[in-house]
Structures are given as C-alpha cells and as structure tokens.
Short mmCIF file of C-alpha atoms and ligand atoms in Angstrom, two decimals:
data_model
loop_
_atom_site.label_atom_id
_atom_site.label_comp_id
_atom_site.label_asym_id
_atom_site.label_seq_id
_atom_site.Cartn_x
_atom_site.Cartn_y
_atom_site.Cartn_z
CA MET A 1 -52.24 18.73 1.23
CA ILE A 2 -48.87 16.99 1.72
CA HIS A 3 -47.80 16.82 5.36
CA LYS A 4 -44.62 18.73 6.26
CA ASN A 5 -42.98 15.52 7.49
CA LYS A 6 -43.20 14.03 4.00
CA THR A 7 -41.57 17.11 2.46
CA PRO A 8 -37.81 17.68 2.52
CA VAL A 9 -36.48 20.92 4.00
CA ALA A 10 -35.21 21.84 0.52
CA PHE A 11 -33.93 20.38 -2.72
CA TRP A 12 -32.27 21.97 -5.73
CA LEU A 13 -30.38 21.18 -8.90
CA ASP A 14 -27.03 22.73 -9.81
CA TYR A 15 -23.57 21.68 -10.92
CA ASP A 16 -20.63 20.16 -9.08
CA PHE A 17 -17.19 18.82 -9.95
CA PHE A 18 -17.15 15.05 -10.47
CA THR A 19 -13.82 14.12 -8.88
CA GLU A 20 -13.74 10.60 -10.28
CA GLU A 21 -13.97 11.84 -13.88
CA GLN A 22 -12.48 15.32 -13.33
CA LYS A 23 -15.35 17.17 -14.99
CA PRO A 24 -18.44 19.24 -14.10
CA ILE A 25 -21.66 17.30 -13.68
CA LYS A 26 -25.24 18.02 -12.61
CA CYS A 27 -25.92 17.66 -8.92
CA LEU A 28 -29.20 17.14 -7.09
CA THR A 29 -29.02 18.16 -3.44
CA VAL A 30 -31.73 17.32 -0.93
CA ILE A 31 -31.94 18.29 2.72
CA LEU A 32 -34.07 15.64 4.34
CA ARG A 33 -36.13 16.51 7.38
CA THR A 34 -35.16 14.12 10.18
CA VAL A 35 -35.19 14.27 13.97
CA GLY A 36 -32.04 16.34 13.46
CA CYS A 37 -28.54 16.45 14.81
CA GLN A 38 -28.36 15.12 18.35
CA TRP A 39 -25.24 17.12 19.23
CA ARG A 40 -26.75 20.59 18.67
CA LYS A 41 -23.98 22.42 20.48
CA CYS A 42 -21.91 23.99 17.70
CA THR A 43 -21.78 27.76 18.21
CA MET A 44 -22.62 28.66 14.60
CA CYS A 45 -25.24 26.02 13.83
CA GLY A 46 -29.00 26.46 13.86
CA PHE A 47 -29.76 23.57 11.52
CA TRP A 48 -31.56 21.57 14.15
CA HIS A 49 -34.45 24.05 13.98
CA GLU A 50 -35.36 22.30 10.73
CA SER A 51 -35.87 18.98 12.49
CA ALA A 52 -39.25 17.34 13.13
CA ASP A 53 -40.68 14.19 14.64
CA VAL A 54 -40.58 12.22 11.41
CA THR A 55 -40.79 8.47 10.81
CA GLN A 56 -38.48 6.42 8.61
CA GLU A 57 -41.35 6.08 6.10
CA ASP A 58 -41.58 9.89 5.98
CA ILE A 59 -37.87 10.09 5.17
CA LEU A 60 -38.19 7.65 2.27
CA ALA A 61 -41.25 9.56 1.02
CA GLN A 62 -39.22 12.80 1.09
CA LEU A 63 -36.47 11.24 -0.97
CA GLU A 64 -38.84 9.65 -3.49
CA ARG A 65 -40.53 13.02 -3.91
CA THR A 66 -37.15 14.66 -4.56
CA LEU A 67 -36.04 12.02 -7.05
CA ARG A 68 -39.07 12.84 -9.20
CA THR A 69 -37.14 15.99 -10.12
CA SER A 70 -34.01 14.05 -11.17
CA PRO A 71 -32.33 15.17 -14.38
CA GLU A 72 -32.26 12.77 -17.34
CA GLU A 73 -28.47 12.90 -17.64
CA ASP A 74 -25.83 11.68 -15.17
CA PHE A 75 -25.78 13.45 -11.81
CA ILE A 76 -24.41 13.41 -8.27
CA LEU A 77 -26.95 12.94 -5.49
CA LYS A 78 -26.21 14.71 -2.22
CA ILE A 79 -28.43 13.66 0.66
CA PHE A 80 -28.02 15.93 3.66
CA THR A 81 -29.97 15.75 6.89
CA SER A 82 -28.63 18.78 8.78
CA GLY A 83 -27.18 16.13 11.01
CA SER A 84 -25.61 12.71 10.55
CA PHE A 85 -26.75 10.25 7.90
CA LEU A 86 -25.05 7.45 9.83
CA ASP A 87 -26.71 8.28 13.15
CA GLU A 88 -29.24 5.51 13.77
CA ARG A 89 -31.56 7.98 15.55
CA GLU A 90 -31.87 10.02 12.36
CA ILE A 91 -31.68 7.36 9.64
CA SER A 92 -32.12 3.71 10.56
CA SER A 93 -30.04 0.94 9.04
CA GLY A 94 -33.14 -0.27 7.16
CA THR A 95 -33.70 3.19 5.66
CA ARG A 96 -30.05 3.45 4.64
CA ILE A 97 -30.29 0.10 2.84
CA ALA A 98 -33.53 1.18 1.11
CA ILE A 99 -31.88 4.44 0.03
CA ALA A 100 -28.85 2.56 -1.31
CA GLU A 101 -31.19 0.39 -3.38
CA LEU A 102 -33.03 3.45 -4.70
CA VAL A 103 -29.70 4.98 -5.73
CA ASN A 104 -28.39 1.78 -7.22
CA ASN A 105 -31.51 1.34 -9.33
CA ARG A 106 -30.97 4.69 -10.99
CA GLN A 107 -28.18 4.45 -13.51
CA ALA A 108 -27.97 8.23 -13.84
CA ILE A 109 -26.80 8.63 -10.23
CA LYS A 110 -23.03 8.51 -10.49
CA LYS A 111 -22.19 9.26 -6.90
CA LEU A 112 -23.87 9.52 -3.51
CA VAL A 113 -22.66 12.05 -0.94
CA VAL A 114 -23.87 11.98 2.66
CA GLU A 115 -22.76 13.90 5.76
CA THR A 116 -21.97 12.53 9.17
CA ARG A 117 -20.13 13.23 12.40
CA PRO A 118 -17.10 10.91 12.72
CA GLU A 119 -18.30 9.01 15.80
CA PHE A 120 -21.00 7.31 13.71
CA ILE A 121 -18.60 6.01 11.08
CA ASN A 122 -18.00 2.27 11.23
CA GLU A 123 -17.73 -0.56 8.73
CA LYS A 124 -21.21 -1.89 9.42
CA LYS A 125 -22.96 1.43 8.77
CA ILE A 126 -20.98 2.13 5.61
CA GLY A 127 -21.72 -1.47 4.68
CA ASP A 128 -25.44 -0.55 4.49
CA LEU A 129 -24.50 1.57 1.48
CA ASN A 130 -21.94 -0.67 -0.17
CA ILE A 131 -23.97 -1.36 -3.31
CA VAL A 132 -23.54 2.32 -4.25
CA GLU A 133 -20.73 2.65 -6.79
CA HIS A 134 -19.22 5.95 -5.63
CA LEU A 135 -19.92 6.78 -2.01
CA GLU A 136 -18.56 9.88 -0.32
CA LEU A 137 -18.72 10.65 3.38
CA ALA A 138 -18.61 14.35 4.20
CA ILE A 139 -17.25 15.24 7.64
CA GLY A 140 -17.54 18.71 9.20
CA LEU A 141 -14.11 18.88 10.81
CA GLU A 142 -14.09 22.72 10.47
CA THR A 143 -10.39 23.03 11.44
CA ALA A 144 -7.47 20.74 12.22
CA ASP A 145 -6.79 22.90 15.30
CA ASP A 146 -8.25 21.11 18.33
CA PHE A 147 -8.25 24.30 20.42
CA ILE A 148 -10.30 26.33 17.92
CA ARG A 149 -12.66 23.42 17.26
CA SER A 150 -13.33 22.64 20.90
CA LYS A 151 -13.23 26.12 22.49
CA TYR A 152 -14.70 28.35 19.77
CA ILE A 153 -16.89 25.97 17.77
CA ASN A 154 -17.73 23.43 20.48
CA LYS A 155 -17.70 20.61 17.98
CA GLY A 156 -17.21 17.79 20.45
CA PHE A 157 -14.70 15.67 18.55
CA SER A 158 -10.96 15.79 17.94
CA PHE A 159 -8.71 15.80 14.90
CA ALA A 160 -7.65 12.28 15.94
CA ASP A 161 -11.33 11.18 15.83
CA TYR A 162 -11.59 12.58 12.30
CA LYS A 163 -8.45 10.76 11.16
CA THR A 164 -9.66 7.44 12.60
CA ALA A 165 -13.01 7.87 10.85
CA ALA A 166 -11.39 8.84 7.55
CA LYS A 167 -9.23 5.69 7.63
CA ILE A 168 -12.35 3.53 8.12
CA VAL A 169 -14.02 5.27 5.17
CA HIS A 170 -11.01 4.50 2.96
CA GLU A 171 -10.91 0.88 4.13
CA CYS A 172 -14.52 0.64 2.96
CA GLU A 173 -13.46 2.00 -0.45
CA ALA A 174 -15.42 5.21 -0.10
CA THR A 175 -14.01 8.75 -0.24
CA VAL A 176 -13.90 11.60 2.26
CA LYS A 177 -15.01 15.17 1.77
CA THR A 178 -13.78 17.45 4.52
CA TYR A 179 -15.53 20.66 5.45
CA LEU A 180 -13.39 23.45 6.85
CA LEU A 181 -14.94 26.58 8.35
CA LEU A 182 -13.54 29.99 7.48
CA LYS A 183 -13.69 32.34 10.44
CA PRO A 184 -15.30 30.75 13.47
CA PRO A 185 -16.14 33.16 16.30
CA PHE A 186 -13.27 34.64 18.35
CA VAL A 187 -10.77 34.25 15.48
CA SER A 188 -9.41 37.29 13.63
CA GLU A 189 -9.70 37.53 9.84
CA LYS A 190 -5.98 36.94 9.38
CA LYS A 191 -5.74 34.05 11.86
CA ALA A 192 -8.81 32.49 10.22
CA ILE A 193 -7.13 32.43 6.81
CA GLU A 194 -3.92 31.04 8.30
CA ASP A 195 -5.80 28.38 10.23
CA ILE A 196 -7.58 27.12 7.10
CA ILE A 197 -4.42 26.97 5.00
CA LYS A 198 -2.68 25.02 7.76
CA SER A 199 -5.71 22.77 8.25
CA ALA A 200 -6.03 22.06 4.52
CA ALA A 201 -2.47 20.73 4.39
CA LEU A 202 -3.22 18.42 7.33
CA VAL A 203 -6.52 17.06 5.97
CA ALA A 204 -5.46 16.78 2.31
CA PRO A 205 -3.99 13.26 2.72
CA TYR A 206 -7.41 12.08 3.93
CA SER A 207 -9.65 14.03 1.56
CA SER A 208 -10.76 13.79 -2.07
CA ILE A 209 -12.52 17.11 -1.66
CA ILE A 210 -11.94 20.00 0.72
CA SER A 211 -15.03 22.12 0.95
CA LEU A 212 -14.58 25.53 2.51
CA ASN A 213 -17.63 26.75 4.38
CA LEU A 214 -17.72 30.52 4.75
CA CYS A 215 -19.18 31.13 8.18
CA ASN A 216 -22.60 32.76 8.12
CA VAL A 217 -24.78 33.94 10.98
CA GLN A 218 -27.69 31.55 11.43
CA LYS A 219 -30.71 32.36 13.54
CA TYR A 220 -30.98 31.31 17.18
CA THR A 221 -27.26 30.51 17.56
CA ARG A 222 -24.57 31.70 19.95
CA LEU A 223 -22.84 33.19 16.95
CA GLU A 224 -25.94 35.30 16.31
CA ASP A 225 -25.73 36.69 19.86
CA LEU A 226 -22.10 37.66 19.28
CA TRP A 227 -22.91 39.19 15.91
CA ARG A 228 -25.77 41.25 17.34
CA LYS A 229 -23.39 42.60 19.99
CA ARG A 230 -20.92 43.41 17.19
CA TYR A 231 -18.33 40.91 18.41
CA TYR A 232 -18.41 39.11 15.08
CA ARG A 233 -18.28 39.93 11.40
CA PRO A 234 -18.60 37.13 8.79
CA PRO A 235 -15.50 36.60 6.59
CA TRP A 236 -14.70 38.91 3.71
CA LEU A 237 -15.13 37.44 0.25
CA TRP A 238 -11.56 38.55 -0.44
CA SER A 239 -10.51 36.21 2.37
CA ALA A 240 -12.52 33.39 0.81
CA VAL A 241 -10.82 33.88 -2.55
CA GLU A 242 -7.39 34.06 -0.98
CA THR A 243 -8.00 30.94 1.08
CA VAL A 244 -9.45 28.85 -1.76
CA LYS A 245 -6.51 29.82 -3.99
CA GLU A 246 -3.96 28.91 -1.35
CA ILE A 247 -5.61 25.58 -0.54
CA LYS A 248 -5.64 24.62 -4.22
CA LYS A 249 -2.08 25.76 -4.85
CA GLY A 250 -0.83 23.81 -1.85
CA ASN A 251 -2.85 20.65 -2.57
CA GLU A 252 -3.19 20.26 -6.32
CA ASN A 253 -4.56 16.73 -6.23
CA VAL A 254 -7.47 17.67 -4.01
CA VAL A 255 -10.66 19.17 -5.39
CA VAL A 256 -11.42 22.42 -3.59
CA THR A 257 -14.90 23.90 -3.47
CA SER A 258 -16.70 26.58 -1.52
CA ASP A 259 -20.43 27.15 -1.58
CA PRO A 260 -20.77 30.88 -0.89
CA VAL A 261 -24.00 30.56 1.13
CA GLY A 262 -25.46 33.97 1.95
CA ALA A 263 -22.68 35.77 0.06
CA GLY A 264 -23.15 39.51 -0.22
CA HIS A 265 -25.60 39.60 2.70
CA ILE A 266 -24.90 41.08 6.09
CA ARG A 267 -25.21 37.69 7.80
CA GLY A 268 -23.06 35.95 5.18
CA PRO A 269 -19.55 36.37 3.78
CA HIS A 270 -19.42 39.83 2.23
CA ASN A 271 -17.30 42.70 0.97
CA CYS A 272 -18.53 46.23 0.29
CA GLY A 273 -21.64 45.33 -1.69
CA LYS A 274 -20.30 46.55 -5.04
CA CYS A 275 -17.89 43.72 -5.83
CA ASP A 276 -19.63 40.87 -3.98
CA MET A 277 -21.57 39.49 -6.94
CA GLU A 278 -18.58 39.24 -9.27
CA ILE A 279 -16.52 37.46 -6.65
CA THR A 280 -19.33 35.07 -5.74
CA GLU A 281 -19.80 34.12 -9.40
CA ALA A 282 -16.05 33.52 -9.76
CA ILE A 283 -16.03 31.19 -6.73
CA LYS A 284 -18.97 29.27 -8.22
CA GLU A 285 -17.15 28.98 -11.55
CA PHE A 286 -14.00 27.79 -9.82
CA ASN A 287 -16.02 25.10 -8.01
CA ILE A 288 -16.96 23.37 -11.25
CA THR A 289 -13.78 24.03 -13.25
CA GLN A 290 -11.00 23.93 -10.61
CA ASN A 291 -9.29 26.49 -12.82
CA LEU A 292 -7.24 28.87 -10.67
CA ASN A 293 -7.17 31.49 -13.44
CA VAL A 294 -10.82 32.18 -12.66
CA LEU A 295 -9.78 33.40 -9.21
CA GLU A 296 -6.49 34.98 -10.29
CA ARG A 297 -8.49 37.23 -12.65
CA LEU A 298 -10.18 38.80 -9.64
CA ALA A 299 -6.92 40.64 -8.94
CA GLU A 300 -8.05 42.98 -11.73
CA ILE A 301 -11.09 44.12 -9.75
CA ASP A 302 -10.22 47.59 -8.61
CA CYS A 303 -12.73 47.95 -5.80
CA GLU A 304 -11.80 50.32 -3.01
CA CYS A 305 -12.81 47.80 -0.35
CA LYS A 306 -9.75 45.74 -1.21
CA GLU A 307 -7.58 48.36 0.49
CA THR A 308 -9.74 48.18 3.60
CA TRP A 309 -9.40 44.39 3.61
CA HIS A 310 -5.61 44.64 3.25
CA ALA A 311 -5.48 47.10 6.14
CA LEU A 312 -7.68 44.80 8.19
CA LEU A 313 -5.31 41.87 7.66
CA LYS A 314 -2.41 44.06 8.63
CA PHE A 315 -3.88 45.34 11.87
CA ASP A 316 -6.67 42.91 12.77
CA ASP A 317 -4.33 40.27 14.12
CA PHE A 318 -2.49 42.85 16.17
CA LEU A 319 -5.54 44.72 17.44
CA PHE A 320 -7.89 41.75 17.84
CA GLY A 321 -8.77 41.40 21.50
CA SER A 322 -6.49 44.23 22.57
CA ASN A 323 -7.59 47.25 24.61
CA ILE A 324 -6.32 49.76 22.07
S1 SF4 B 401 -22.64 21.78 12.83
FE1 SF4 B 401 -23.20 19.63 12.49
S2 SF4 B 401 -22.58 18.58 14.39
FE2 SF4 B 401 -22.66 20.77 14.86
S3 SF4 B 401 -24.73 21.10 15.68
FE3 SF4 B 401 -24.79 21.55 13.46
S4 SF4 B 401 -25.45 19.65 12.49
FE4 SF4 B 401 -24.76 19.13 14.58
ZN1 ZN B 402 -15.71 45.98 -2.94
#
C-alpha cells in the first residue's frame, strides 16, 4: 500500500488557455501534500487541513507519480501546494531545483504554474526555477482593496506587497497570475462585484492572467461559521458571469479565467438550481476560448431567478447591514 505522504492530495487533467500562444491546451494540475500554508489565517480557507508531515523525498515521489499520467501532447503543468511553493518550509530550494529539472526534461510541458504568497518571492527563489521556459507565479491577492483584504479576509499582506512581488517576478522574466476573490464575507453581492471590477483594473498592468475565484464555503473555516449562522451566502453565478464579462471588457489584453469550484452546490457559487449547469458550462467554455460571446449568449436564459438576482443587486447594497 502506498503511504498517504507519497500521494498528492489530488491531480486531474483538463484544458486551460495557453496565454503565450493564445490557444487552448491540455493542463495537468496537481495538489501536492506538503506541511501546508504557514499563515493559515484567511477567513475562507481550510486548505491547511490537507497538510501532513511530509519529507522533501515524499514531495518528489508525489510529483513523479502524477507525471506518470501526463498526456502525450503539449500541456501546462500546475503544481499547487495549498500554500506557497516558494516557502522554504513547504518546498526546499533543493526540491524546487529537482522539480525544475523534471519539468525541463519533459518537452511536452510548455509552462509551469506555481502559487505563492508574495513575501516569499525573491530573485534567488525564482532562480531555482529559471531553467523552466515559461514560469508563472500565481498570487492570491483576492482584492486590491487593503481594507477588505485585511479586515474581512485576514490575508496578512498589502496591495503594495503584491506590486513589489509582481515587479520581481517580471524582472526574472516570469509572468504573474493574480487571483481575485468574488464575495468575501461581510461584503454585499453588489459591492463584491464592484470591488472585483475595480481590483481587476488595478492588477491588470501586473498580470498575464486574472483568475476569479468564486468564494465557496470550506469546512472548518470562519466563513463556515458565518454561513451556518446565515450571515453569508456564496456569490450568485449571475454575479460571476457579470464580473468575468466586465473584467474582460475592461482589460482585453489580459486572459480572464474562473474555475467555478463547487458551482451549483449550496456551499459554492449558485443560482436557483435550474440554470446553474448551463452557466457553469459557459464559464468553463469562456476559460479556454476567451470568447465573450459565450457569456453574452447567457442573456437569452430566461430563468426566473435572474429577476431575484436583479432585485438583490438593487436592494442588497442598501439593506446590507441595516436594521430594516
Ligand atoms: S488562502 Fe492561501 S495564504 Fe490564506 S490560509 Fe489559505 S493557503 Fe494560506
Ligand atoms: Zn435560475
């Protein structure tokens, strides 16, 4: 029997948009099991429950196991750790160099994407990966608004920290993918949409890709407590569509994606249940085509929940937090 520590949390194959060649391409994503994120304070995040007391050898074994499922044709490799790939406590410099060699030896891997908090980004750590042809650093900024990020998400870094890190990434000739979070706790549906559109404009000059995360309720989080007490509802899928469209329209040179994790479920972004599937499929299609018509077509969906959503946007901002 293979020990849990030598097995990644998950891995799967799907498609993504290859920014450098402006076309869809296969994508192998792996979530490596590491000692996990050391911050562990974000209100919506329960990822660190997937962590374990693994060694660096275990991590390499997990990746080698995943790469056995590689497609024959060209693909993007995304290595996530539910934490920071550049945090020495999770992935050592030696392991990063070994991973870069593994990637470099496989011609079919066209791009490597890893995630990290900005405080771990420096030239030396990125240098460990410099033999990789296309390297992308994904940063979970969530919003450009320092108040929302610090008070409602508890992220522990500022927009200025993100900008400094993004500049270092560019100096190292790598690219930046920026995650924004639609609807953190304590933010109304309407304000959440406005915040993302504003944030997207501010991060676009630093980002090759803006990836919109639709907030979902993970287990054992502060967000879950709020949700159980009915102080929180995940974003509507209508809001997701609206936001993705507006980001793309306002920032045509940036690739915009949104992985609708948990869509249609009570803990994830959802509408009424009847139209959720069609909208989710459209978002997935948009991700790999970047064709706004795919989302514009959704205007034809005549689901009654759209009226409810419109009414919510009209009154939510006004009523949110009031005693009425
Ligand atoms: S969201 Fe990222 S930084 Fe925050 S606790 Fe989760 S893994 Fe750590
Ligand atoms: Zn509906």
